[in-house]
Short mmCIF file of C-alpha atoms in Angstrom, two decimals:
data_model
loop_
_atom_site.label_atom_id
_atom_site.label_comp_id
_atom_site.label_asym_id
_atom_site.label_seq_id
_atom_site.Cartn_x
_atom_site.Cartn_y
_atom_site.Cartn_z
CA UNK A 27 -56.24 -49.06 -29.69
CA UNK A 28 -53.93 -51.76 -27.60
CA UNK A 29 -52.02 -52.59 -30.94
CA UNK A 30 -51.36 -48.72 -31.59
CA UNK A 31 -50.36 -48.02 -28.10
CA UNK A 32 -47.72 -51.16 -28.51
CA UNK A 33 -46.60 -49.87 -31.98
CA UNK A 34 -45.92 -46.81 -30.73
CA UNK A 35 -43.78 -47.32 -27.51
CA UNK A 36 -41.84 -50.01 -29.81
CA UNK A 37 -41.17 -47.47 -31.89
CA UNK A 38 -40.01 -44.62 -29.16
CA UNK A 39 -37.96 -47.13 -27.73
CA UNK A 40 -36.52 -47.96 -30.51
CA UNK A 41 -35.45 -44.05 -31.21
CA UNK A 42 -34.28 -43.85 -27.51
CA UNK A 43 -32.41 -46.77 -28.48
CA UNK A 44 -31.15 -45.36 -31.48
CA UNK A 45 -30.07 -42.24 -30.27
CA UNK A 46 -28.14 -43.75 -27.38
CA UNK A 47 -26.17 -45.73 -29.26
CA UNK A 48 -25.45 -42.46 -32.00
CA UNK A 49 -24.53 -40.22 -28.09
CA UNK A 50 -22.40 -43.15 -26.89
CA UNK A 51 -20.51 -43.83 -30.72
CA UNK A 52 -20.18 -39.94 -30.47
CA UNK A 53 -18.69 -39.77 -26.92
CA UNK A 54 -16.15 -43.26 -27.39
CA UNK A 55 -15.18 -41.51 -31.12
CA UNK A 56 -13.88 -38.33 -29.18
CA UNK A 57 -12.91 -40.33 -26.25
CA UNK A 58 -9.41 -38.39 -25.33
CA UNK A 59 -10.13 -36.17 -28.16
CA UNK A 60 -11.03 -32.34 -28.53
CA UNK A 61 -14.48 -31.82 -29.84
CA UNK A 62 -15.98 -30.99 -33.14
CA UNK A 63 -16.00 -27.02 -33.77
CA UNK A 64 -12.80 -25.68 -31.87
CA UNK A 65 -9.93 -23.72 -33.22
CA UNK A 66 -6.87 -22.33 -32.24
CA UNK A 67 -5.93 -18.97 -33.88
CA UNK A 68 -8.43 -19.87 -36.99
CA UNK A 69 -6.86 -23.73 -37.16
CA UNK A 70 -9.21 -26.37 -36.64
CA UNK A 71 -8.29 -29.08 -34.07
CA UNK A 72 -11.42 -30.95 -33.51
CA UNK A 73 -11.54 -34.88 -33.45
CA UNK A 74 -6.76 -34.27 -32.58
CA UNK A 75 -5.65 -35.49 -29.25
CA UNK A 76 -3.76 -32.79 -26.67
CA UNK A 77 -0.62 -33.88 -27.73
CA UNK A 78 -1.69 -33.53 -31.42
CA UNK A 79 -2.58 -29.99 -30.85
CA UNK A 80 0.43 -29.21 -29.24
CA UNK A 81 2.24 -30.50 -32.05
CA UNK A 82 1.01 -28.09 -34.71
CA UNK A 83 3.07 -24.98 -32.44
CA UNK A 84 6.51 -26.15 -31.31
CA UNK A 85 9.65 -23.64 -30.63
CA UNK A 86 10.32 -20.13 -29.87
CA UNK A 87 9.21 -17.29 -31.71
CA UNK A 88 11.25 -15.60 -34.01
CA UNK A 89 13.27 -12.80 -31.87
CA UNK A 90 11.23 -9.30 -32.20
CA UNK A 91 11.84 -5.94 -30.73
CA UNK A 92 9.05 -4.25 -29.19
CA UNK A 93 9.38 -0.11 -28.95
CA UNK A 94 7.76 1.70 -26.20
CA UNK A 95 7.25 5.27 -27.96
CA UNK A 96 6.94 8.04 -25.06
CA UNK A 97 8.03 10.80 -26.73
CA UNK A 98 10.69 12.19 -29.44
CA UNK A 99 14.32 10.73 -28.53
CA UNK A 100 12.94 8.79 -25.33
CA UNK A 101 12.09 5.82 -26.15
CA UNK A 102 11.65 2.16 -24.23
CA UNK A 103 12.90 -1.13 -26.21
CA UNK A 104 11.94 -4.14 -25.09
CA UNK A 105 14.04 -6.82 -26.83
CA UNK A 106 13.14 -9.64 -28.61
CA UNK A 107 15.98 -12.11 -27.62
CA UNK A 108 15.24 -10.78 -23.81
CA UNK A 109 11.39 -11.66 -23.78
CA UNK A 110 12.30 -15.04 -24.80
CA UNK A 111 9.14 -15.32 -26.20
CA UNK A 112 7.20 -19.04 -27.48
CA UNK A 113 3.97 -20.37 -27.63
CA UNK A 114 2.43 -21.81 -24.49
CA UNK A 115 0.73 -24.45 -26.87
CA UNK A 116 0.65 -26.77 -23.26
CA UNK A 117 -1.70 -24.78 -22.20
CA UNK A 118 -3.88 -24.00 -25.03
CA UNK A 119 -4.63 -27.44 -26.27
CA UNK A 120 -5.43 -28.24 -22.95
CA UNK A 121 -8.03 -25.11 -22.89
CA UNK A 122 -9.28 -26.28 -26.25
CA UNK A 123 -9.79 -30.39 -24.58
CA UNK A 124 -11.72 -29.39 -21.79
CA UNK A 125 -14.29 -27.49 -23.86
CA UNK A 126 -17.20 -29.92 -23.21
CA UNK A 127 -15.72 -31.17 -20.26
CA UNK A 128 -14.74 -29.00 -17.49
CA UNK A 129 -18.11 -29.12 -16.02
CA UNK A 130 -19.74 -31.33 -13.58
CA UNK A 131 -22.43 -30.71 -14.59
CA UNK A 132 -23.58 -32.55 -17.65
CA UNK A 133 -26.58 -30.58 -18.88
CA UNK A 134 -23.64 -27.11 -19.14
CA UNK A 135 -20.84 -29.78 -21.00
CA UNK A 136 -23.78 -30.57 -23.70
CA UNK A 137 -24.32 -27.34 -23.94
CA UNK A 138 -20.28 -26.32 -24.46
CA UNK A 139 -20.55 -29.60 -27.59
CA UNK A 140 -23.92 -28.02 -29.13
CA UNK A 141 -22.25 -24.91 -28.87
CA UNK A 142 -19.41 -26.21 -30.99
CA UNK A 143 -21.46 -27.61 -33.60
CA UNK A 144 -23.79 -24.81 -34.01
CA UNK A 145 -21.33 -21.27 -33.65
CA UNK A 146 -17.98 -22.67 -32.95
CA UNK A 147 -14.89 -21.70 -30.70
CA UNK A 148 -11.93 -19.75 -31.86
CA UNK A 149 -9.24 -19.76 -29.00
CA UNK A 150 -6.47 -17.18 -28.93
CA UNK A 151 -3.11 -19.58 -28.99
CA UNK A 152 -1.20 -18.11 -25.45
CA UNK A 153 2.09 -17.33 -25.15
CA UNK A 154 4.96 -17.49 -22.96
CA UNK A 155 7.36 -14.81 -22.33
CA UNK A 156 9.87 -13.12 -19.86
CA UNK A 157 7.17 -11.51 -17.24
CA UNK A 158 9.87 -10.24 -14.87
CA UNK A 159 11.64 -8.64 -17.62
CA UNK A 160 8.51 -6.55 -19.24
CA UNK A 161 7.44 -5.56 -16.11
CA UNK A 162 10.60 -4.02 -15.35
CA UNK A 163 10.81 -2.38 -18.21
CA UNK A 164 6.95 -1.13 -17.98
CA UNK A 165 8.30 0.24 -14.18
CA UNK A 166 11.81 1.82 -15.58
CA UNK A 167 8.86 3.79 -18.29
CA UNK A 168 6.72 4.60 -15.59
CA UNK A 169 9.13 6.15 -13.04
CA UNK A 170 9.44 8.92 -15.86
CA UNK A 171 5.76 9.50 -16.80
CA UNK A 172 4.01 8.84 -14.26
CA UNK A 173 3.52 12.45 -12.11
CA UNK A 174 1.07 12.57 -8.84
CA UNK A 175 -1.60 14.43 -8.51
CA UNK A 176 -0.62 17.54 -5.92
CA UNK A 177 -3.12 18.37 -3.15
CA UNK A 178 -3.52 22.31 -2.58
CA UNK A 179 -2.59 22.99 1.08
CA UNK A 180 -4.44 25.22 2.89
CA UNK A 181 -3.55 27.88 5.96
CA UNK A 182 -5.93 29.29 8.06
CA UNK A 183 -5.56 32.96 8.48
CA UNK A 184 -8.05 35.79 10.07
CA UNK A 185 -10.84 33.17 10.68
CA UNK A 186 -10.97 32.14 6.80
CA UNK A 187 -9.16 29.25 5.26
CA UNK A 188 -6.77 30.57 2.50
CA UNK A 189 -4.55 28.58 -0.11
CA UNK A 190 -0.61 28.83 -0.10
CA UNK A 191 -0.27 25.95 -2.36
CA UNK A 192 -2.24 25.00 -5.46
CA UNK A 193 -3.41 21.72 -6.42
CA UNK A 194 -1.99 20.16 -9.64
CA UNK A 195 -3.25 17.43 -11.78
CA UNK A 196 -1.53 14.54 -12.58
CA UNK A 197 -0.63 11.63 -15.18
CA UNK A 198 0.04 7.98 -14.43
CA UNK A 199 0.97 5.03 -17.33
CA UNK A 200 -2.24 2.24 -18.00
CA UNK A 201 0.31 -0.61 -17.13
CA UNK A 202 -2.70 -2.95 -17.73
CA UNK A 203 -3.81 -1.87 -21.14
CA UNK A 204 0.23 -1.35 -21.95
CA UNK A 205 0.78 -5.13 -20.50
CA UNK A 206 -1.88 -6.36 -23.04
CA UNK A 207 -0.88 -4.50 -25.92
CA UNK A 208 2.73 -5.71 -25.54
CA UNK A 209 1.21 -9.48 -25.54
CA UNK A 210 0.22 -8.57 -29.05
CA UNK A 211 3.97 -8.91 -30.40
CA UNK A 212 3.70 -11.87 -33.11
CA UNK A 213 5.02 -8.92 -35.15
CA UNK A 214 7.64 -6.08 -34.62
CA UNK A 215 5.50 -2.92 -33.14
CA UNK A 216 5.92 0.32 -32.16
CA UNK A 217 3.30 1.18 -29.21
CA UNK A 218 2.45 4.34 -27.50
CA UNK A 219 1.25 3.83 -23.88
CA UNK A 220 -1.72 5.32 -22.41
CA UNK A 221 -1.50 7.66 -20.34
CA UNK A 222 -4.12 8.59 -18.21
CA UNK A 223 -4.65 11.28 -15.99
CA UNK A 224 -4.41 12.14 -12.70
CA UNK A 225 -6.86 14.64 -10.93
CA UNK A 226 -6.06 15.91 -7.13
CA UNK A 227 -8.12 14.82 -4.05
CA UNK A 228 -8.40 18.11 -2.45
CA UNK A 229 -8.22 21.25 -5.03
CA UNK A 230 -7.83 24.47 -4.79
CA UNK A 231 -11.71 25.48 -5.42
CA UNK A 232 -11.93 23.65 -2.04
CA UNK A 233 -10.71 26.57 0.11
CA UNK A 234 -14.52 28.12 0.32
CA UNK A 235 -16.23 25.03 0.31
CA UNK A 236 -14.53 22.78 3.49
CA UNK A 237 -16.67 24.56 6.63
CA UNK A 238 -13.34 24.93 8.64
CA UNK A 239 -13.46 27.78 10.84
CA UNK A 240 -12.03 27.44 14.11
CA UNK A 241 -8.86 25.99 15.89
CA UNK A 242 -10.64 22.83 17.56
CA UNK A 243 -7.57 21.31 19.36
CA UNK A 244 -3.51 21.90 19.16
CA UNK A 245 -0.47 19.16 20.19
CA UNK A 246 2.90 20.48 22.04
CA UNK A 247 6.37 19.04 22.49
CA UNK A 248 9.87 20.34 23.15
CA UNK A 249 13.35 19.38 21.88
CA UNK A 250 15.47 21.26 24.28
CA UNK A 251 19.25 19.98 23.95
CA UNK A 252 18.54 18.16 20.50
CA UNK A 253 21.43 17.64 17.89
CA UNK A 254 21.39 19.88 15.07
CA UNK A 255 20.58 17.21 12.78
CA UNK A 256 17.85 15.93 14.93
CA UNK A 257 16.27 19.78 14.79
CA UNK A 258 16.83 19.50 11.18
CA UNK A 259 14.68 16.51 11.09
CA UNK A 260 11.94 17.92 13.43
CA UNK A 261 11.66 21.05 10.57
CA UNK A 262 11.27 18.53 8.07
CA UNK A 263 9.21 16.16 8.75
CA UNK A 264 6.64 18.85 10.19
CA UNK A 265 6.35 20.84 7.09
CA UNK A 266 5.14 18.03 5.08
CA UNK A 267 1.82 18.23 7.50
CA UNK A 268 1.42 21.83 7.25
CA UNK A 269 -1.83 22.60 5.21
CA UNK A 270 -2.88 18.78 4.83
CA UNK A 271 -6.45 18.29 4.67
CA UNK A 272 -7.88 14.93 6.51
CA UNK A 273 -11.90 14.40 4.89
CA UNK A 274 -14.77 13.47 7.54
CA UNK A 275 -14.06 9.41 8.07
CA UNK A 276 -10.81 9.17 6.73
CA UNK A 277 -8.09 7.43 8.45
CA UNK A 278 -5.11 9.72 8.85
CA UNK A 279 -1.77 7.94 8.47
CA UNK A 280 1.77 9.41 9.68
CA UNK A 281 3.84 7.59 7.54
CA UNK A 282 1.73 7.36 4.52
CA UNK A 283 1.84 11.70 4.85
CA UNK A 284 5.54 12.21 5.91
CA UNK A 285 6.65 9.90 2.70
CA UNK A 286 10.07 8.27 2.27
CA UNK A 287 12.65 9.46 5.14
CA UNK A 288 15.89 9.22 3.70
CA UNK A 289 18.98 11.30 2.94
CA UNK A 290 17.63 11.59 -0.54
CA UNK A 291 14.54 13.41 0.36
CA UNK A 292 16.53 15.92 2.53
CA UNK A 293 16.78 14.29 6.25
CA UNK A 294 19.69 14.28 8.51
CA UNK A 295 21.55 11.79 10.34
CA UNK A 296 20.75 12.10 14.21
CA UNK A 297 19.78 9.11 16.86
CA UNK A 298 16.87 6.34 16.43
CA UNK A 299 16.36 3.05 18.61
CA UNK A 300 17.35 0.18 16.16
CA UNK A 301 17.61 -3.32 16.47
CA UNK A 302 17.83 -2.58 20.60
CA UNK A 303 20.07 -0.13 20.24
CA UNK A 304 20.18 3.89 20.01
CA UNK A 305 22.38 4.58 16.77
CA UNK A 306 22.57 7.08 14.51
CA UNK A 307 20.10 7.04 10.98
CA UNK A 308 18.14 9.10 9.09
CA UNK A 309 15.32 11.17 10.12
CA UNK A 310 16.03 10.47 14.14
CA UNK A 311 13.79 13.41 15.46
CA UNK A 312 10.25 12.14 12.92
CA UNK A 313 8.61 10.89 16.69
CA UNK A 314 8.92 14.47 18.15
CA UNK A 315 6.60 15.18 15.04
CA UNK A 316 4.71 12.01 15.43
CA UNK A 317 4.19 12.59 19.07
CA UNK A 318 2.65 16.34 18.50
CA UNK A 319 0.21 15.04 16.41
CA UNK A 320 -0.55 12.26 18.73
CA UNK A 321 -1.08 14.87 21.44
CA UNK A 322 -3.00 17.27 19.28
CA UNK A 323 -5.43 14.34 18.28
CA UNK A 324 -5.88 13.82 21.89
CA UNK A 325 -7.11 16.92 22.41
CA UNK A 326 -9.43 16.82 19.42
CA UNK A 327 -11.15 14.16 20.95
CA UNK A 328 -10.30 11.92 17.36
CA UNK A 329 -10.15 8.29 17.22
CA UNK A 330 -7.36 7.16 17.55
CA UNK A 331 -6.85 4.02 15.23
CA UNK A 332 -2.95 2.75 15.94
CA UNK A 333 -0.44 4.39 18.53
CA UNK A 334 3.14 2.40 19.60
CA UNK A 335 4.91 4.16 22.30
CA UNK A 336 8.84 3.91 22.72
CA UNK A 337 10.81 0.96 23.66
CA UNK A 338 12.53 3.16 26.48
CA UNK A 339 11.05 6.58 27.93
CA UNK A 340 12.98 9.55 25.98
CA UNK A 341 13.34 12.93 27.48
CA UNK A 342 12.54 14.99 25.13
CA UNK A 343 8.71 13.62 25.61
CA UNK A 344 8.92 14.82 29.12
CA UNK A 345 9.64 18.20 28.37
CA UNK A 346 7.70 21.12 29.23
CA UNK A 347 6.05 19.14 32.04
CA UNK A 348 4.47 16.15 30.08
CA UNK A 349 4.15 13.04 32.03
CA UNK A 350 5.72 9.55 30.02
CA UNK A 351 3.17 7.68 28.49
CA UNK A 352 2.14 10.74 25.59
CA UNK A 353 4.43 9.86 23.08
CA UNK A 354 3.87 7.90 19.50
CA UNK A 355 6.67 5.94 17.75
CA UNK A 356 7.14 5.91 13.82
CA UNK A 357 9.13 4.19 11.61
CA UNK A 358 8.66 3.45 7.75
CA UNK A 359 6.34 1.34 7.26
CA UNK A 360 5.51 0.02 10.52
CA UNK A 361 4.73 1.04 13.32
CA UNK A 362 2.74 3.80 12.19
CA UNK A 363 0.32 6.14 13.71
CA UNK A 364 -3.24 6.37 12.30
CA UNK A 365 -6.65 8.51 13.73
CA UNK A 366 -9.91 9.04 12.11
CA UNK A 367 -11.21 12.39 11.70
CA UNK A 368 -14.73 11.46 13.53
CA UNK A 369 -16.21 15.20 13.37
CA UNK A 370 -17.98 14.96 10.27
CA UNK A 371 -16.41 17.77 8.88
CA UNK A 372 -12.93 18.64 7.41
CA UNK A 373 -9.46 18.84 9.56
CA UNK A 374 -6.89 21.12 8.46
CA UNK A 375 -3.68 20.37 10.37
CA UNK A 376 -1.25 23.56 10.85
CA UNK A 377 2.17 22.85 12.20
CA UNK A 378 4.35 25.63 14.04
CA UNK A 379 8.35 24.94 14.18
CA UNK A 380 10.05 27.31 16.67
CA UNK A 381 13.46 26.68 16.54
CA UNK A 382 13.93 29.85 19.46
CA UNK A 383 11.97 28.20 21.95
CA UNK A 384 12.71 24.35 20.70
CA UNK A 385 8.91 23.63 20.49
CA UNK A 386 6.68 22.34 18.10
CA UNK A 387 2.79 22.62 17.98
CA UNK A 388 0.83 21.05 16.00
CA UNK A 389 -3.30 22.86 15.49
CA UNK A 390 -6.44 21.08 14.22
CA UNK A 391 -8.99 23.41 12.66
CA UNK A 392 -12.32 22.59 11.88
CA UNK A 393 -15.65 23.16 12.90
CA UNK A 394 -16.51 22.17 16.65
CA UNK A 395 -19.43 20.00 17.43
CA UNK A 396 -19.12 20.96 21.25
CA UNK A 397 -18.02 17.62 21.94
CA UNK A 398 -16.03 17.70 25.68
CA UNK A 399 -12.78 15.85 26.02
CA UNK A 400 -11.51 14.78 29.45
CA UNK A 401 -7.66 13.22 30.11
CA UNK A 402 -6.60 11.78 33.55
CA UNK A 403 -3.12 12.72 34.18
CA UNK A 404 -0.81 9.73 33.45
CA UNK A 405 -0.12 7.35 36.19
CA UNK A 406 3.57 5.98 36.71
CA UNK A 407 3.99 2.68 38.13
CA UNK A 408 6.72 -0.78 37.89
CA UNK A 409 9.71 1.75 37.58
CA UNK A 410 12.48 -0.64 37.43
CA UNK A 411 16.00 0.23 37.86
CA UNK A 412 18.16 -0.04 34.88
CA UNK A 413 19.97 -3.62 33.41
CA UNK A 414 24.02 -3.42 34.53
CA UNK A 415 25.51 -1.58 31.48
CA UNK A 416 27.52 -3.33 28.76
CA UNK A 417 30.86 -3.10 27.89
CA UNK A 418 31.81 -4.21 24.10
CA UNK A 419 35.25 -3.80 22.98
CA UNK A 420 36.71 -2.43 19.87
CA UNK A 421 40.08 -1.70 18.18
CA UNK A 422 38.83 1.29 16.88
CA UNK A 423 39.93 3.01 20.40
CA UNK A 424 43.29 2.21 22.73
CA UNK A 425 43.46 0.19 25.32
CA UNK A 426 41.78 2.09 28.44
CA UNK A 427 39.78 4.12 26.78
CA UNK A 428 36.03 3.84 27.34
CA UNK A 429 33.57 5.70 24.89
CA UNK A 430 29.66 5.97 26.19
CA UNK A 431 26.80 5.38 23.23
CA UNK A 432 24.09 4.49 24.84
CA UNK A 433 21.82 6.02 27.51
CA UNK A 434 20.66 4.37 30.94
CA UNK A 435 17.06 4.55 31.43
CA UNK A 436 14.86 3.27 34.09
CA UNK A 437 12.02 0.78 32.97
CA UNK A 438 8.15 1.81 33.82
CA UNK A 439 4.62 1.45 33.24
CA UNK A 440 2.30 4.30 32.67
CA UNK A 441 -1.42 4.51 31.71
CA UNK A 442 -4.33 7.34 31.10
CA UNK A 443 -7.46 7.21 30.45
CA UNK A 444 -9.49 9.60 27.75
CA UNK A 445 -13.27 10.15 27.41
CA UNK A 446 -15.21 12.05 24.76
CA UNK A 447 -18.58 12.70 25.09
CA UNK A 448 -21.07 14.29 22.59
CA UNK A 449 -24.67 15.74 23.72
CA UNK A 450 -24.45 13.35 26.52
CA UNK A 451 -23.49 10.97 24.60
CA UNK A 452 -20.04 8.87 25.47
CA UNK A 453 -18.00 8.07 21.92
CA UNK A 454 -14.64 7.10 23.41
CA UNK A 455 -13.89 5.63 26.65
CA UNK A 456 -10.45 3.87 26.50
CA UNK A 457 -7.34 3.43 28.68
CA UNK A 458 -3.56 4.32 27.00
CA UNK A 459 -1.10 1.97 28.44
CA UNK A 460 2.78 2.09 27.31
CA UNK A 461 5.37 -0.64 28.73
CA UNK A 462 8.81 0.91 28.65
CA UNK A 463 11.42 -1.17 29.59
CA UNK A 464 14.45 -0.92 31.46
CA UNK A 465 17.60 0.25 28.98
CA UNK A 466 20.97 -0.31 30.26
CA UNK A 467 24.12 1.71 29.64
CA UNK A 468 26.37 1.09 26.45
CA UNK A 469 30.20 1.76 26.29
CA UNK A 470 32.95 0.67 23.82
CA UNK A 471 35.98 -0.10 25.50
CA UNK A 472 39.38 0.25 23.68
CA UNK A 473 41.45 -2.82 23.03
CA UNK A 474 44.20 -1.14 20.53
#
């Protein structure tokens, strides 16, 4: 029984012996080699070096033209000699060496070799090409198919909520899918993108189903003495809130709403604070719109997510009796002014331009939840005299004469404080603070 029991561990360790030295002749053969069962676009390249590998695709691919089919007579060509298109064999050789060894693991890198032996690998060869120039191209294609999805606007009218604009659907390219189809171009091909559709947030079945029945809270400003093209701008910019709907939760943001402000999309020049400076650009006026809404989300008792006031107090904020500190500053993309509808219900904002009285009001409709809001009256405190004005001189006028473009405007601090409460329950309890700081006087003085 000894003798068997001796026979037999001689003879295991004789196996364990053998198959060590089979492993280690297996691993020093392949020793800065790629394993047995890998291929490269059907081409074995087992027991070849990197460099090998790399060998067997060399150059640039043959010059092919690649036609983005949209429809009859509009078509997108992507050309061959502009994709500067060749293999990326670097890369793929060293995909096909680390099969077996990109683990640390050595149990999952025995695995990878049995795997080879048993089923294979078959890698896709990669290629290089111009990225920069396909994506342009895949933009230029886009910025003619691709349509948003419309939102039906709603108005509010004896008590019920009625449309005056209809939703529409959609369509948007698959720049993905289109990306990966173009990556296919060993060949001249024709390819017709996907298009995919695009469907509308809020439709117009919505008007029956979005529980908004009464005017919960409304936000007023004047713009007595305003430019015309500062009017112009107020007009605007409001109508592009009138019939939005804001969904319980969502955060509601002024820029992302009002769009691009440009003269392009039908804005005026009037004045803006640039660069610390009050200059003329397009769209001065969009804070008298930002402002209402600021004030009628105040009043709604909503939360309010991201406020800036202005670098300088502005009189057209103190209007109609308002105290300095109630005002919101916008400008594409930042700063912006955000809220979150926090009623649980839908928000339909209604905007009211009265170019007779110079006032705009901005209404929130919805369906109370008897929350009460309470705002202190501003305070006003740290008014600072104005900075000595400055003087900058220009040929533009002759000598002695003196041209005003800027404003004085004395520097302050003002704070209020806002509570909302809810079935005895507090939800917000926060302090508004704006710095506005002293703004001197600006003249050009002739030198001609």
């Amino acid at each position: 029984m000894k003798k068997l029991l001796i026979i037999t561990a001689v003879v295991v360790g004789f196996l364990l012996f053998l198959i060590s030295v089979v492993i280690a002749s297996f691993f020093i053969s392949y020793s800065g080699k790629i394993y047995p069962g890998v291929k490269i676009d059907g081409l074995a390249v087992s027991g070849k070096t990197v460099k090998d590998a790399q060998s067997v695709w060399t150059g640039v691919l043959a010059p092919k033209d690649i036609v983005l089919e949209y429809k009859e007579g509009k078509n997108w060509v992507l050309e061959g000699k502009l994709l500067e298109a060749k293999y990326n064999a670097d890369l793929t050789a060293k995909r096909a060496y680390d099969i077996g060894r990109e683990n640390k693991d050595l149990v999952k890198n025995l695995r990878q070799i049995i795997y080879g032996f048993t089923h294979g690998y078959n890698l896709t060869l990669d290629i290089k090409y111009n990225e920069a120039y396909v994506n342009d191209t895949i933009n230029s294609l886009a910025a003619v198919t691709d349509i948003p999805a419309q939102d039906a606007l709603f108005e509010f009218k004896n008590g019920k909520v009625t449309v005056f604009r209809l939703s529409e659907n959609g369509q948007a390219i698959d720049k993905i899918a289109l990306r990966r189809q173009i990556e296919s171009f060993l060949s001249p091909i024709s390819l017709t993108p996907l298009i995919s559709p695009l469907s509308p947030k809020i439709t117009t079945d919505h008007a029956n189903s979005l529980g908004i029945k009464e005017l919960l809270a409304k936000g007023e400003s004047y713009f007595y003495d305003s430019i015309p093209g500062r009017v112009h701008n107020i007009e605007t910019a409001s109508k592009r809130f009138h019939g939005v709907i804001i969904e319980p939760d969502e955060i509601f943001s002024f820029n992302k709403i009002l769009g691009e402000v440009s003269s392009f999309t039908g804005f005026q020049k009037a004045y803006v604070i640039l660069e610390g400076k009050t200059v003329l650009g397009d769209g001065g006026g969009v804070c008298q719109v930002s402002t209402t809404m600021f004030r009628a989300a105040l009043n709604a008792g909503l939360a309010i997510k991201e406020r800036l006031g202005h670098t300088y107090r502005v009189g057209f904020y103190e209007q109609g009796g308002f105290l300095p500190g109630i005002d919101a500053t916008v400008y594409s993309p930042s700063p912006d002014f955000k809220f979150q509808n926090n009623t649980g219900n839908y928000l339909l904002i209604q905007t009211i331009f009265d170019k007779t009285l110079s006032k705009l009001t901005f209404e929130l409709y919805g369906t109370s939840d008897n929350r009460q809001i309470t705002l202190a009256k501003p305070q006003v405190y740290n008014i600072t005299a104005p900075p000595p004005a400055i003087y900058e001189d220009t040929p533009n006028l002759p000598v002695g004469k003196i041209q005003q473009t800027d404003t004085a405007h004395a520097g302050a601090t003002t704070s209020f404080k806002r509570t909302v409460v809810k079935d005895g329950q507090t939800l917000i309890d926060e302090v508004f603070t704006t710095h506005y700081i002293p703004w001197p006087a600006r003249y050009l003085r002739g030198t001609r």
